[in-house]
XYZ file of C-alpha atoms in Angstrom:
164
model
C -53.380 96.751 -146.075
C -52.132 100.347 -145.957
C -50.331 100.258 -149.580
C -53.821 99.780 -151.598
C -51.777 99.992 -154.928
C -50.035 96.731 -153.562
C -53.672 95.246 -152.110
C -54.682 95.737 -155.611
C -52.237 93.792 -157.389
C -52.913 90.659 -155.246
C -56.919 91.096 -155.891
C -55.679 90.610 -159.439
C -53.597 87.899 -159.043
C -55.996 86.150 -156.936
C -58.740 86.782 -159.672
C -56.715 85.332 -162.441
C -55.951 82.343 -159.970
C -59.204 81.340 -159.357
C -60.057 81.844 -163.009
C -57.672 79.073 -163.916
C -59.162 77.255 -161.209
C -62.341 77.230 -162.828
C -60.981 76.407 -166.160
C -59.471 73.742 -165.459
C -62.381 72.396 -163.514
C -64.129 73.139 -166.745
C -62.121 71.188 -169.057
C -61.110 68.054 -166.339
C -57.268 67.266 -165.105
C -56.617 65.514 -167.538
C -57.236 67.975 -170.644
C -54.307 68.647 -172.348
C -54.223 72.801 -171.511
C -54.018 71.776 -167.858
C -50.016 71.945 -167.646
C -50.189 75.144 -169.483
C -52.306 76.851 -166.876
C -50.859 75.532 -164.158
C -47.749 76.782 -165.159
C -49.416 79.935 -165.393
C -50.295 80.010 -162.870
C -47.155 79.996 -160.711
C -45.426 82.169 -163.112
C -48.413 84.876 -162.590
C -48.406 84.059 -158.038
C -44.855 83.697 -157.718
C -44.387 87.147 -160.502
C -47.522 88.815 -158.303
C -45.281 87.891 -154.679
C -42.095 89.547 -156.069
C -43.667 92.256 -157.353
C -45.660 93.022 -154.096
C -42.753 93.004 -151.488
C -40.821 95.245 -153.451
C -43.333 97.617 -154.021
C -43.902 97.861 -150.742
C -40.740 98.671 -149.471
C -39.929 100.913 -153.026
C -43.624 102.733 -152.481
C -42.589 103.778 -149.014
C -39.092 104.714 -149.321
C -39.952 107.134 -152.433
C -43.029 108.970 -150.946
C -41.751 112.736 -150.945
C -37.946 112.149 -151.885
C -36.089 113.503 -154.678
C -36.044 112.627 -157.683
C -32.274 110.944 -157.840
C -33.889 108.541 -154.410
C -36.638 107.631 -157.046
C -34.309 107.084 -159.467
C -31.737 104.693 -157.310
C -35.050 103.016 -156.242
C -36.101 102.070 -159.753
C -33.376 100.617 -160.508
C -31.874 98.892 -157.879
C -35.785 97.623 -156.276
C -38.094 98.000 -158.554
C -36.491 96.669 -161.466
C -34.289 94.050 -160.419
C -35.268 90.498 -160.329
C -35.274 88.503 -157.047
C -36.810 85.300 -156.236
C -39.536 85.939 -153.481
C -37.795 83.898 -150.992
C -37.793 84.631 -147.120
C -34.204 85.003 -146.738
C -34.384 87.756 -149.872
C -37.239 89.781 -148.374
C -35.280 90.110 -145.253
C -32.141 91.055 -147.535
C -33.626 93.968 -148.840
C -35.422 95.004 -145.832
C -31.939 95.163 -144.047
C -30.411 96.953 -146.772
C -32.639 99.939 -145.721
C -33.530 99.292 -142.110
C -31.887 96.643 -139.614
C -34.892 97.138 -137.419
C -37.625 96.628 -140.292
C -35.568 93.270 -140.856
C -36.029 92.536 -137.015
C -39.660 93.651 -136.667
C -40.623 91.276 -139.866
C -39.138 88.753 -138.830
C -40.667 88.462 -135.513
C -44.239 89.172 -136.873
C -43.170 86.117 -139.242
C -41.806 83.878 -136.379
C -44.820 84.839 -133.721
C -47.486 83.514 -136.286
C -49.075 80.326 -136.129
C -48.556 79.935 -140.027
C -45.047 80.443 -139.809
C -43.838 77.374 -141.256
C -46.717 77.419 -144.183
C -45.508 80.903 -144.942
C -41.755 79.538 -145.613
C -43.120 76.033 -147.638
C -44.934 78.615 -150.022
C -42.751 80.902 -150.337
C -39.776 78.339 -150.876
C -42.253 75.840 -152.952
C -43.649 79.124 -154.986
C -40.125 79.698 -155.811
C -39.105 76.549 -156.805
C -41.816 75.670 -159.072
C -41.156 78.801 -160.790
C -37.582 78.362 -161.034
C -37.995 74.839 -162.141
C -40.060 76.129 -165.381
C -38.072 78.485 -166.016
C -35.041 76.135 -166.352
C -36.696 74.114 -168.680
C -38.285 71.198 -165.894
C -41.788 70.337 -165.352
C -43.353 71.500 -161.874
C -45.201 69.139 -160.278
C -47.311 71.743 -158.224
C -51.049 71.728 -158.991
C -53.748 74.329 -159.300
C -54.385 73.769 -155.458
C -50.766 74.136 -154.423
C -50.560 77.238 -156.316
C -53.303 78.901 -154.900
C -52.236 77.709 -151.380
C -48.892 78.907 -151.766
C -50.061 82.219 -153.368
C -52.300 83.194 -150.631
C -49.883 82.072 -147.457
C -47.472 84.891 -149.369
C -49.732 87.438 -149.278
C -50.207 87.049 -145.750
C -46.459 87.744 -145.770
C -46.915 90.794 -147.792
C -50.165 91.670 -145.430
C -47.219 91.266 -142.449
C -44.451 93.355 -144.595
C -46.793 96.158 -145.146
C -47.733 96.389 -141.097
C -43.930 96.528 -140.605
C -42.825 99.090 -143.739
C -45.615 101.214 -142.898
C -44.958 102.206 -139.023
């Protein structure tokens, strides 16, 4: 990846994910703290996923502008919350370029995993949205972790396009 600040934060993720992983294995799928995790768990991947895209798009369009671009960038990227969801990646990548919306979505469409990439995203989302709303996910450790790392082969595909 080109934006190593962004690389970083998935290494993280990923570390804390396959921690869980290994508690859970520790205490069995049945052990009470098992839900807990796993919830977690997609709060931390599908947190991690949002986090990522925007950064890379906010990273890019700030390096060597003025301070009022950081500013509007802050605010209006950085700190506003937005499910990472396909259709919202390509929102925000046409709000500053109609052409990084194009290339993206072509390096999404042209790849064998395209369809995995959407189910994770979309299931990622849901599952999070779900337990936030007060439901109870049905995704397990596995699907997690699945999901997690088919978006950050989006985000590996994002950064190629952001940083041309």
């Amino acid at each position: 990846m080109n934006n190593t600040n962004v690389e970083q934060i998935l290494k993280s993720c990923q570390e804390d994910l396959d921690q869980t992983l290994a508690l859970i294995n520790k205490h069995g799928s049945f052990d009470n703290i098992v839900p807990y995790l796993t919830k977690y768990a997609i709060i931390r991947s599908c947190g991690t996923i949002e986090m990522a895209f925007k950064t890379v798009i906010a990273d890019f369009c700030c390096y060597r502008t003025k301070k009022q671009i950081h500013t509007f960038i802050q605010k209006q990227v950085r700190d506003n919350s937005c499910n990472p969801s396909y259709s919202n990646i390509c929102e925000l990548l046409k709000n500053f370029d109609e052409n990084w919306k194009k290339d993206f979505k072509a390096k999404i469409n042209a790849h064998d995993n395209k369809d995995k990439f959407m189910t994770s995203l979309d299931s990622l989302v849901a599952a999070r949205n779900e337990f936030a709303h007060g439901g109870n996910p049905k995704s397990s450790i596995q699907d997690i972790i699945f999901y997690f790392q088919n978006g950050m082969q989006v985000i590996e595909i994002l950064d190629s396009v952001i940083t041309r």
